[in-house]
Short mmCIF file of N, CA and C in Angstrom, two decimals:
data_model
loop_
_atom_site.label_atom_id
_atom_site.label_comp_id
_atom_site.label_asym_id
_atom_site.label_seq_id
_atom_site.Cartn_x
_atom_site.Cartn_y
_atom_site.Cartn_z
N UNK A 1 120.62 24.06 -105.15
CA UNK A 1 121.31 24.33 -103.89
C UNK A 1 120.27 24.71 -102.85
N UNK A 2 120.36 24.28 -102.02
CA UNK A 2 119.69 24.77 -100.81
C UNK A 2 120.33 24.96 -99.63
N UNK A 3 119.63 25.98 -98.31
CA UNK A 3 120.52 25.47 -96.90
C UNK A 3 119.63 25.40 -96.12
N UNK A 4 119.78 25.21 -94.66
CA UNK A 4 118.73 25.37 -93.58
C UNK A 4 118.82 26.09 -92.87
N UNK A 5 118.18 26.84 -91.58
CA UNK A 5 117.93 27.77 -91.14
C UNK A 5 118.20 27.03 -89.31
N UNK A 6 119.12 27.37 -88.84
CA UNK A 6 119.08 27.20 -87.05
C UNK A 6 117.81 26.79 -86.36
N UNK A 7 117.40 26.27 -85.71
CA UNK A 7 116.15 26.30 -84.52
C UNK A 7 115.92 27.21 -83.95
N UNK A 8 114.82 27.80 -84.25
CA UNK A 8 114.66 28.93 -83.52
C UNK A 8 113.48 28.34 -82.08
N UNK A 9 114.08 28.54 -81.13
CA UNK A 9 113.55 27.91 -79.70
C UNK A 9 113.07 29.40 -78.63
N UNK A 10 112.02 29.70 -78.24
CA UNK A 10 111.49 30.47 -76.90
C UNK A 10 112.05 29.84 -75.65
N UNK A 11 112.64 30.66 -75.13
CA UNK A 11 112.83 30.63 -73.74
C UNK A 11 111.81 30.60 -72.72
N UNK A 12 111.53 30.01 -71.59
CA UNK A 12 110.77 29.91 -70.48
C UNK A 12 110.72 30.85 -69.32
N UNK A 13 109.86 31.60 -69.07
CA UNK A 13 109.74 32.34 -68.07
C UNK A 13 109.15 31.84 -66.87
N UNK A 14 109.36 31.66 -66.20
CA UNK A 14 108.73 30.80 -64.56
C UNK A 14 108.83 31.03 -63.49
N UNK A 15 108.29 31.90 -62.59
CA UNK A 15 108.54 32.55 -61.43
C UNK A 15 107.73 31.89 -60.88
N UNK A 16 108.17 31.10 -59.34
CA UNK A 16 107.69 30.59 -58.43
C UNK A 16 107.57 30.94 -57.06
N UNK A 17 106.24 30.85 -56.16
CA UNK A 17 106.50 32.05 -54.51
C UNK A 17 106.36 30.72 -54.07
N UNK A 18 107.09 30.55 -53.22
CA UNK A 18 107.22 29.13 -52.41
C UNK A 18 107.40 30.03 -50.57
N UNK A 19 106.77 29.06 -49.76
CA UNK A 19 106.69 29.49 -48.52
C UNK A 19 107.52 27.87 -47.85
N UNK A 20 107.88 28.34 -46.47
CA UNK A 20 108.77 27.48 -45.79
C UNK A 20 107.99 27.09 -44.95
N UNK A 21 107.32 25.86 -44.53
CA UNK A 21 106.07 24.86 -43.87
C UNK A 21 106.74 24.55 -42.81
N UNK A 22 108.17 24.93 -42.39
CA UNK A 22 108.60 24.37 -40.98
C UNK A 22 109.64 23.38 -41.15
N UNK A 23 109.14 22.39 -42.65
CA UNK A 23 110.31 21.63 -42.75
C UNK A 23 110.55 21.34 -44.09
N UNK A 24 110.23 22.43 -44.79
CA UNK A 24 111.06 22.37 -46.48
C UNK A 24 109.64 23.39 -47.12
N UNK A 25 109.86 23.27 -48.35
CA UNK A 25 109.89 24.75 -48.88
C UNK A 25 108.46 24.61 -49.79
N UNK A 26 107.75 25.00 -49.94
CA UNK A 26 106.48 24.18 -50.50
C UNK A 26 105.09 25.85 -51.38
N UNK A 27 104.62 25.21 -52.77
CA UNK A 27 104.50 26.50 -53.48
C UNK A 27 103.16 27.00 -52.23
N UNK A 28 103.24 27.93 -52.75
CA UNK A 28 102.68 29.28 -51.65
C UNK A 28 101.48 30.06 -52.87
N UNK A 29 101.62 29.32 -54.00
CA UNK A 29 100.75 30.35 -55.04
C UNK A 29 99.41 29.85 -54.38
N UNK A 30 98.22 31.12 -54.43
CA UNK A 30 96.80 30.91 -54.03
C UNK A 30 96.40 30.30 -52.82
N UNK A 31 97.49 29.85 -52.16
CA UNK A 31 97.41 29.74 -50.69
C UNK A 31 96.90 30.60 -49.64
N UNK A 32 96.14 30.45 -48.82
CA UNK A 32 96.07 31.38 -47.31
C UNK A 32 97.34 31.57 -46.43
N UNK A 33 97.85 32.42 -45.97
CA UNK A 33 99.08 32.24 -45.08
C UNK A 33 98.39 32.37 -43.96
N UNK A 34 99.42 31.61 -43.23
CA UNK A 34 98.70 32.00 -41.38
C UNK A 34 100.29 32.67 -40.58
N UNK A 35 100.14 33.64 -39.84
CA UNK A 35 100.87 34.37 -39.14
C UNK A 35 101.22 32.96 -37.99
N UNK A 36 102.56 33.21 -38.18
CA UNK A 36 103.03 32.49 -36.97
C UNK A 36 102.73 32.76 -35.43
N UNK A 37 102.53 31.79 -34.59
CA UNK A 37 103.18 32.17 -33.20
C UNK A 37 103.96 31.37 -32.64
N UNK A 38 104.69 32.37 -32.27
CA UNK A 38 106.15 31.94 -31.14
C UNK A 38 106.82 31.27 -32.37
N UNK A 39 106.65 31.80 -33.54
CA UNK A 39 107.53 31.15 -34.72
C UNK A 39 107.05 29.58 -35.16
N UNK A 40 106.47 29.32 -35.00
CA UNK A 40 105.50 27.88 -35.64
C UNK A 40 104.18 28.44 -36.50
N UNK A 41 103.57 27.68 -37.15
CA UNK A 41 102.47 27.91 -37.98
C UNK A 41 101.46 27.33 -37.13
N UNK A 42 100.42 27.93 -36.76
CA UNK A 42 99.83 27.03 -36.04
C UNK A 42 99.01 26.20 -36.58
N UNK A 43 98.18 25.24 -36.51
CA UNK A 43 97.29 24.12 -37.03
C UNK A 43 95.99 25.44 -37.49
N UNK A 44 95.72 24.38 -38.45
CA UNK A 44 94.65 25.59 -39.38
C UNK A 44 93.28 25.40 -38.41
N UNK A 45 92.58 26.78 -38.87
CA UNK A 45 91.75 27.45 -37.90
C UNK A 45 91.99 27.93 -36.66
N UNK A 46 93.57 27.79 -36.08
CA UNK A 46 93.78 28.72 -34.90
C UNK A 46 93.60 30.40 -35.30
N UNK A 47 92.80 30.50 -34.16
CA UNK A 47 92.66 32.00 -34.52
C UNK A 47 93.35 32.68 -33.39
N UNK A 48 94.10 33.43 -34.73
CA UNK A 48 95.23 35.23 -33.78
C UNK A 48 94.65 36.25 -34.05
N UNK A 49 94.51 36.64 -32.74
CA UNK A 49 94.01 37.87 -32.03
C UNK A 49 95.34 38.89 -32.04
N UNK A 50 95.01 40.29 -32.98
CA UNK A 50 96.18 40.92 -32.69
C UNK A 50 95.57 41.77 -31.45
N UNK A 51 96.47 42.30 -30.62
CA UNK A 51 96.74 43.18 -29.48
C UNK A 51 97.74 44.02 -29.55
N UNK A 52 97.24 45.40 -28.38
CA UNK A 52 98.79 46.16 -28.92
C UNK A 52 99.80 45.47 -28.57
N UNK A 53 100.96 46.28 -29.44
CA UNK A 53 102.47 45.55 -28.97
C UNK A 53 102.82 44.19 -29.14
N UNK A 54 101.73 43.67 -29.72
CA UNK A 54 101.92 42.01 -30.25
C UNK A 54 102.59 41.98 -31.68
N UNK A 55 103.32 40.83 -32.44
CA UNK A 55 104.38 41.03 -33.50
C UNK A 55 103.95 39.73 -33.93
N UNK A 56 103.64 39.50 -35.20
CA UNK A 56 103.27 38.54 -35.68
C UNK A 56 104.22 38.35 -37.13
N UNK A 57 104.59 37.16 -37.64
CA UNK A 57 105.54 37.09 -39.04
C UNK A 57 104.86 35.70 -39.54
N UNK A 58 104.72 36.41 -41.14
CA UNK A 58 104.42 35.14 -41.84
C UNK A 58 105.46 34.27 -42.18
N UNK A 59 104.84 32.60 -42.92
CA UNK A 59 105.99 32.38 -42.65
C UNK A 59 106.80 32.81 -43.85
N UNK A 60 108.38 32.30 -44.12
CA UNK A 60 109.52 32.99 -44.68
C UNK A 60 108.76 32.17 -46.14
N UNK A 61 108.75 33.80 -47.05
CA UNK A 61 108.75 33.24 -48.51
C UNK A 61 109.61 33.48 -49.62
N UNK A 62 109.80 32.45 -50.50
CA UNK A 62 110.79 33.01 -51.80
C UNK A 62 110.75 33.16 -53.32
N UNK A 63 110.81 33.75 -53.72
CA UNK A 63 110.44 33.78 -55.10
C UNK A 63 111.80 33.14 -56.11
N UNK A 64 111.19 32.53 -56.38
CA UNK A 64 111.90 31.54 -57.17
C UNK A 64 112.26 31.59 -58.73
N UNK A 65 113.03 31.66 -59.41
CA UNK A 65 112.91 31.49 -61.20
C UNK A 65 113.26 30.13 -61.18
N UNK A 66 112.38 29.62 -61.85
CA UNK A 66 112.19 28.38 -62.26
C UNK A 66 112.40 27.75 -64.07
N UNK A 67 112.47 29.11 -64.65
CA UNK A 67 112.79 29.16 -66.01
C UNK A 67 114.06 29.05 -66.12
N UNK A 68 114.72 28.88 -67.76
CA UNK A 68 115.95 28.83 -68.11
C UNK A 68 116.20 30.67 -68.65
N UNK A 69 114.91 31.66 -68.18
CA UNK A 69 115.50 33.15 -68.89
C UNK A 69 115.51 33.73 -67.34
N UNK A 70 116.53 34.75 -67.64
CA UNK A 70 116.72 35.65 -66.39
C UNK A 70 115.53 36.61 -66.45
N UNK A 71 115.33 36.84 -65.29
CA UNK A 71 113.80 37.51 -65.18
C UNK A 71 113.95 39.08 -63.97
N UNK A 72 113.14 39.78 -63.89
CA UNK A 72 112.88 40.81 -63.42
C UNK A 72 111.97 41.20 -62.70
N UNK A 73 111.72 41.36 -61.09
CA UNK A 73 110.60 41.13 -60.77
C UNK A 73 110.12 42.10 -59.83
N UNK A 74 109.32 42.51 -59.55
CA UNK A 74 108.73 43.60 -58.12
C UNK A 74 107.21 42.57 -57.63
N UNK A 75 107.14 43.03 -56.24
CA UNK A 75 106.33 42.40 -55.29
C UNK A 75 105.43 43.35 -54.77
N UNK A 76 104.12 43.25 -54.45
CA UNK A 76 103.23 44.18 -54.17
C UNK A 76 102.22 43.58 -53.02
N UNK A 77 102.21 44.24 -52.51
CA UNK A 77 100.78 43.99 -51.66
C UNK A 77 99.62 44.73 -51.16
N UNK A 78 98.59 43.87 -51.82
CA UNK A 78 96.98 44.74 -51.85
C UNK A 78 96.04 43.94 -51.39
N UNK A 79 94.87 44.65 -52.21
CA UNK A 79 93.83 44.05 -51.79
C UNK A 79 92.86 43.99 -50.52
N UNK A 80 93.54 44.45 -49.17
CA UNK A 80 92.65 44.31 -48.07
C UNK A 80 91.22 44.80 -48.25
N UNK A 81 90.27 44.55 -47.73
CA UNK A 81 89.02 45.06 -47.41
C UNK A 81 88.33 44.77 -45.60
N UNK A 82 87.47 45.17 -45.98
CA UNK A 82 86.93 45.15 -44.58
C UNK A 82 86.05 43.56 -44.15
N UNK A 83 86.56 43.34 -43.32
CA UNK A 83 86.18 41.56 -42.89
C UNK A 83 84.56 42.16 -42.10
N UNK A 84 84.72 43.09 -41.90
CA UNK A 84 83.15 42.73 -40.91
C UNK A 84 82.46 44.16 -41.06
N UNK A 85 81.78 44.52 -42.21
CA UNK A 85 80.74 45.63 -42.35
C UNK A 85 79.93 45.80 -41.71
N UNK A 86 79.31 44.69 -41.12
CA UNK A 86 78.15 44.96 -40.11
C UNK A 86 78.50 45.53 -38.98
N UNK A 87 79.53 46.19 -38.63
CA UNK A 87 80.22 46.37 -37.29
C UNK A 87 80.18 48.12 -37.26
N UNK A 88 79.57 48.48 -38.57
CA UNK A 88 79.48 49.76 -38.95
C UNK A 88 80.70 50.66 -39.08
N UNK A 89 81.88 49.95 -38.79
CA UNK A 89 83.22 50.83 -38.91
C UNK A 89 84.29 50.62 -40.18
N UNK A 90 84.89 51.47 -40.51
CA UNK A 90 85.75 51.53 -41.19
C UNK A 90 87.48 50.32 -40.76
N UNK A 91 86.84 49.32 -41.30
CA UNK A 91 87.87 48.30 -40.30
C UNK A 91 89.62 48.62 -41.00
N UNK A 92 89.58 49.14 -42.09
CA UNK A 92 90.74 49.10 -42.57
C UNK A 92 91.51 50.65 -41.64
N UNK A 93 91.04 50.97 -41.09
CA UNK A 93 91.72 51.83 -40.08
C UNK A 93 92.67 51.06 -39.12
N UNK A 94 92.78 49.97 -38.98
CA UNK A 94 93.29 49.08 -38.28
C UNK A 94 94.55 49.11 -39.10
N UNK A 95 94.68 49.30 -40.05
CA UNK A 95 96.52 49.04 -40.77
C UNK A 95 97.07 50.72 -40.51
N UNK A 96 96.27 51.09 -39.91
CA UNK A 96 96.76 52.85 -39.36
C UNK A 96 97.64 52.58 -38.34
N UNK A 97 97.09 51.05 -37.48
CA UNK A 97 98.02 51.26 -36.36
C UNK A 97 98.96 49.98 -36.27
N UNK A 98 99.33 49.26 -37.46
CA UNK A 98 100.22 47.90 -37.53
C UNK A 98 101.53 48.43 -38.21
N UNK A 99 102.56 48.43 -37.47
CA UNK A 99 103.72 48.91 -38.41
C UNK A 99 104.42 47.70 -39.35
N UNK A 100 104.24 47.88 -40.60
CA UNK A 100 104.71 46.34 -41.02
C UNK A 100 106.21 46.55 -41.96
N UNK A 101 106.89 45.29 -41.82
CA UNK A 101 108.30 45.38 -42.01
C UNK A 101 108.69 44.56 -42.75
N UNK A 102 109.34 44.68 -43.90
CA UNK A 102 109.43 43.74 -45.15
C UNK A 102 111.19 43.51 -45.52
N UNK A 103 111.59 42.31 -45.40
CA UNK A 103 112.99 42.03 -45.66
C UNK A 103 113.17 41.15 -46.81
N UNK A 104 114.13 41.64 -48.16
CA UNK A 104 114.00 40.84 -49.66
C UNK A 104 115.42 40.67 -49.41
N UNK A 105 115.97 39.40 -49.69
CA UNK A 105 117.23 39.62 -49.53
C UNK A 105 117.91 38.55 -50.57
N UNK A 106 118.86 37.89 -50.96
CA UNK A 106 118.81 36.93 -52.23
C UNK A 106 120.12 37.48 -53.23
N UNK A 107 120.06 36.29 -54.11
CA UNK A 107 121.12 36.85 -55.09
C UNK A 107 120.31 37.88 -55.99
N UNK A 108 119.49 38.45 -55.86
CA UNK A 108 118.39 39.58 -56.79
C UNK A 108 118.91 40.68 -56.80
N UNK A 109 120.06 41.03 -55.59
CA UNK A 109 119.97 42.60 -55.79
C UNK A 109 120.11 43.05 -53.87
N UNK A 110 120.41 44.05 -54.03
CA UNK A 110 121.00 44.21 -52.22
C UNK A 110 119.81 43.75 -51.57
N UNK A 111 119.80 43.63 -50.36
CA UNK A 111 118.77 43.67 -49.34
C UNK A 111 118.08 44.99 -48.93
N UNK A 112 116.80 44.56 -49.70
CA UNK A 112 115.96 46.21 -49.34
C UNK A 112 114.78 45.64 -48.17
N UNK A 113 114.10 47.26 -48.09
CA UNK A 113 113.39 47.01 -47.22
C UNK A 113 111.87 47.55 -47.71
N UNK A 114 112.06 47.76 -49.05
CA UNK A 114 110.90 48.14 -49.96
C UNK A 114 110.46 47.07 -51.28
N UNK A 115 108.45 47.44 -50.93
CA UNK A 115 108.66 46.00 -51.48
C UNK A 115 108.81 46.27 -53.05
N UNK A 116 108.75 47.65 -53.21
CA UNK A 116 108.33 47.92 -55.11
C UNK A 116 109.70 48.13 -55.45
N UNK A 117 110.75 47.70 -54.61
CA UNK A 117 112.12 47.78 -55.72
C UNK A 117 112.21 46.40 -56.92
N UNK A 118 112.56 46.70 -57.75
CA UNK A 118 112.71 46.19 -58.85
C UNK A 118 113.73 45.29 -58.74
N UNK A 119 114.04 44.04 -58.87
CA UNK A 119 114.70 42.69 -58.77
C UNK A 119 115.39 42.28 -59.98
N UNK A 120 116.40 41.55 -59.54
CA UNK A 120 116.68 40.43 -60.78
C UNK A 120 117.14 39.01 -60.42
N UNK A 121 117.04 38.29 -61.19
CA UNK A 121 117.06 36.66 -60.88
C UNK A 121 117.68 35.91 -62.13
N UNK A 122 118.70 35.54 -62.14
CA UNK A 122 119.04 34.98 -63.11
C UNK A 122 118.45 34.14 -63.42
N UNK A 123 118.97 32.67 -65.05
CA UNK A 123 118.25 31.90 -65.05
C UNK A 123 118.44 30.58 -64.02
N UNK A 124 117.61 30.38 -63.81
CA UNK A 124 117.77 28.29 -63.15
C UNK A 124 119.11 28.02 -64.12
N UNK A 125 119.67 27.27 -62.95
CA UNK A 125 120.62 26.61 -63.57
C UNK A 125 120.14 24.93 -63.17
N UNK A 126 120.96 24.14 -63.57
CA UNK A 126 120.79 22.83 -63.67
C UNK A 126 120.89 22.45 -62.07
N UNK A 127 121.66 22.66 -61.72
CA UNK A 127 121.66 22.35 -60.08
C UNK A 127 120.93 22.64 -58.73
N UNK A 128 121.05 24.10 -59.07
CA UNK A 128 120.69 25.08 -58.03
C UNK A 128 119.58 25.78 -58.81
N UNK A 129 118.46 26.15 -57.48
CA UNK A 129 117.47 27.04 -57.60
C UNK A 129 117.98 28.34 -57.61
N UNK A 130 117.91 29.46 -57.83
CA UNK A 130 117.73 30.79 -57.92
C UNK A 130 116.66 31.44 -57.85
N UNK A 131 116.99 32.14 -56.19
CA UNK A 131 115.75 33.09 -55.70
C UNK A 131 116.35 33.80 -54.60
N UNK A 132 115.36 34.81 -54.54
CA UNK A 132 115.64 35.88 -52.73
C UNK A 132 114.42 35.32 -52.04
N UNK A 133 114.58 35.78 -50.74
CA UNK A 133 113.53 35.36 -49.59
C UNK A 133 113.13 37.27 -49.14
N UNK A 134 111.74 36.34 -48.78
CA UNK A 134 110.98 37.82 -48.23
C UNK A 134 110.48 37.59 -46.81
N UNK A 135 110.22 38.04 -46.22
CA UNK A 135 109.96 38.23 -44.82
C UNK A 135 109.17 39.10 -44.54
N UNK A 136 107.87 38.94 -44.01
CA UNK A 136 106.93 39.97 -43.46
C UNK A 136 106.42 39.87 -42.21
N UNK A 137 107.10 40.76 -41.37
CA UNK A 137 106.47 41.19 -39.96
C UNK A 137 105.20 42.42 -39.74
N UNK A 138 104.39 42.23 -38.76
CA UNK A 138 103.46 43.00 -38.51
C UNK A 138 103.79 43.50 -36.78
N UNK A 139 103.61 44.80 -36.40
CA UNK A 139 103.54 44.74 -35.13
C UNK A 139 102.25 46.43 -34.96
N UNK A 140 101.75 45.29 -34.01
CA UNK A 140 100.33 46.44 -33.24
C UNK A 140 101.56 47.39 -32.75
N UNK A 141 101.05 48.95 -32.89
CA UNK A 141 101.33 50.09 -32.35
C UNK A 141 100.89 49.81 -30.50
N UNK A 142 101.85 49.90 -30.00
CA UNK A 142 101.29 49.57 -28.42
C UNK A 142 100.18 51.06 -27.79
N UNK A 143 100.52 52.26 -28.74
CA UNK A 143 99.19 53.23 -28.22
C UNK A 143 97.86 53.04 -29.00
N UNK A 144 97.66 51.81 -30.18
CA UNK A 144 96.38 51.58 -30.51
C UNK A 144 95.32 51.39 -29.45
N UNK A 145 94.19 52.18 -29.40
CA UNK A 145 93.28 51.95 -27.68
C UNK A 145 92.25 51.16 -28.48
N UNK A 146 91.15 51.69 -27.51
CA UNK A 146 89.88 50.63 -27.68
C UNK A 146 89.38 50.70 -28.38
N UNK A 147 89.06 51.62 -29.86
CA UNK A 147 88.80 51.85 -30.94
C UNK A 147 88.91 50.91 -32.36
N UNK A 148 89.92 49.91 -31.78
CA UNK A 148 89.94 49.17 -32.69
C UNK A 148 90.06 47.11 -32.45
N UNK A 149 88.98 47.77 -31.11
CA UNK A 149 88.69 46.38 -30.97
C UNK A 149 86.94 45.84 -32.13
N UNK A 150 87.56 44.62 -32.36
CA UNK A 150 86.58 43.75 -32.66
C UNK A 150 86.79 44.18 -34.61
N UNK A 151 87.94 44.69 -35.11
CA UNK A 151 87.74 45.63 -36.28
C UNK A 151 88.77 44.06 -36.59
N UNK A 152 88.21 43.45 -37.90
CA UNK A 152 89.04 42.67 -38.68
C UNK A 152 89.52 43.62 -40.20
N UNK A 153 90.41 43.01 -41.28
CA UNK A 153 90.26 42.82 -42.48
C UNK A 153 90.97 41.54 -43.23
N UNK A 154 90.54 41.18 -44.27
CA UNK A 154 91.09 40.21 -44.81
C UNK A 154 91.41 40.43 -46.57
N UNK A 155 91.66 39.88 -47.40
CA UNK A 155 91.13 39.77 -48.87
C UNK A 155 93.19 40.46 -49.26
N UNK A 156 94.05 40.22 -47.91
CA UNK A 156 95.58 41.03 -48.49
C UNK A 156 96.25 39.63 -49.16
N UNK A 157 96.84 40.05 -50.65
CA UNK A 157 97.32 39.58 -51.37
C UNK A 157 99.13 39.77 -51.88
N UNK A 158 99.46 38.91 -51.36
CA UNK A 158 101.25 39.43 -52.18
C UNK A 158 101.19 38.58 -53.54
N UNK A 159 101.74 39.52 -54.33
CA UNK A 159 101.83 39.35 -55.68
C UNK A 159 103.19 39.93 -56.31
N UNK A 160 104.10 38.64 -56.79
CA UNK A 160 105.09 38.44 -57.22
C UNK A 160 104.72 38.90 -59.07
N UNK A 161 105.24 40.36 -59.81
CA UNK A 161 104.79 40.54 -61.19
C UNK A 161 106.33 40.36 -61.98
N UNK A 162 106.52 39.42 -62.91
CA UNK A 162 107.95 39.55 -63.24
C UNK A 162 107.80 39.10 -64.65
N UNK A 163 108.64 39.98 -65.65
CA UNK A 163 108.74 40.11 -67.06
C UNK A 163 110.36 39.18 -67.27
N UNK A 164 110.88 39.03 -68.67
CA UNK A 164 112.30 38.67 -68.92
C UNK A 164 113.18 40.03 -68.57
N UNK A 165 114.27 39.66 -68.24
CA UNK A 165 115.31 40.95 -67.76
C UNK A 165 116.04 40.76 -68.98
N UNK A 166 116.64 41.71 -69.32
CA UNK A 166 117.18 41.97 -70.89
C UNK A 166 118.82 41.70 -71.03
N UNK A 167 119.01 41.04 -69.89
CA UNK A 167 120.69 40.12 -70.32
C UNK A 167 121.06 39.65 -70.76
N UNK A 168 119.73 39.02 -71.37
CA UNK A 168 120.02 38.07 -72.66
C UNK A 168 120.92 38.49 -73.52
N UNK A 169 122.14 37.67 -74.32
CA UNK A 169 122.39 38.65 -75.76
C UNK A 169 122.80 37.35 -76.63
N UNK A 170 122.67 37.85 -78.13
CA UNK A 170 122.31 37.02 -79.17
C UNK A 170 124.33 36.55 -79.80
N UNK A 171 123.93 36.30 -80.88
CA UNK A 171 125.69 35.96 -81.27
C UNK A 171 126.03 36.91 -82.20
N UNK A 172 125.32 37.92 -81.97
CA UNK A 172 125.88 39.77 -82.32
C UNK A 172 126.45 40.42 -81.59
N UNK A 173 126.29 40.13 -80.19
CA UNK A 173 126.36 40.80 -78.53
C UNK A 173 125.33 41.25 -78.66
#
């Protein structure tokens, strides 16, 4: 006598950051973003000059599950450093005076305005994608003075970190 044993199959985990190019939706992983103006992307190598009271938004991004497992995710952003050392200043003093404003909104979970809240995303279904959109505005403090002219930084990274969410359940419950 003998019997056999079910398939035992792994599920796929796949989280995707896709950014919106103006006219459809295109991946955003390891990409440079460029700050819009007047809401367009401008042609690469335009260079923006922030000023006070100026408002700049990247463009609209979404994080995507692309897997068949429901997933769990938080968003972070790091990394800056100082673009120009030779200038002898502490350039990251410059995010002292940018107030920046972050909108997650999606079937994930209410619309926050923080980026380390914790998410959920069901799985891909056959039809439809499943994801929230993020939104990041910057705006110069209009009392930033002359102190922080000529001060760059660069090297800021958003980073989408997402594990399986535990909804899964087996044919035990």
């Amino acid at each position: 006598a003998s019997t056999a044993v079910n398939k035992i199959q792994a599920g796929n985990l796949n989280v995707a950051l896709e950014m919106w190019n103006g006219e459809k939706w295109v991946d955003a992983e390891n990409k440079t973003l460029q700050f819009k103006v007047n809401g367009v992307i401008p042609t690469a190598g335009t260079q923006i000059l922030w000023e006070p009271g100026c408002t700049y938004e990247l463009p609209e991004l979404r994080i995507v599950n692309k897997g068949n497992l429901a997933l769990k995710y938080k968003i972070s952003i790091s990394g800056a450093k100082d673009a120009t050392p030779e200038n002898d200043k502490n350039d990251l003093k410059l995010l002292d005076v940018i107030d920046w404003t972050y909108s997650v909104s999606g079937v994930g979970g209410d619309a926050t305005a923080e980026l380390g809240t914790e998410r959920h995303l069901a799985a891909k279904t056959i039809d439809t994608d499943v994801y929230d959109t993020l939104t990041i505005k910057g705006q110069m403090q209009k009392s930033a003075g002359n102190d922080y002219q000529g001060m760059a930084i660069e090297g800021i990274a958003i980073t989408v970190v997402a594990t399986q969410d535990t909804v899964e359940s087996d044919s035990f419950g």
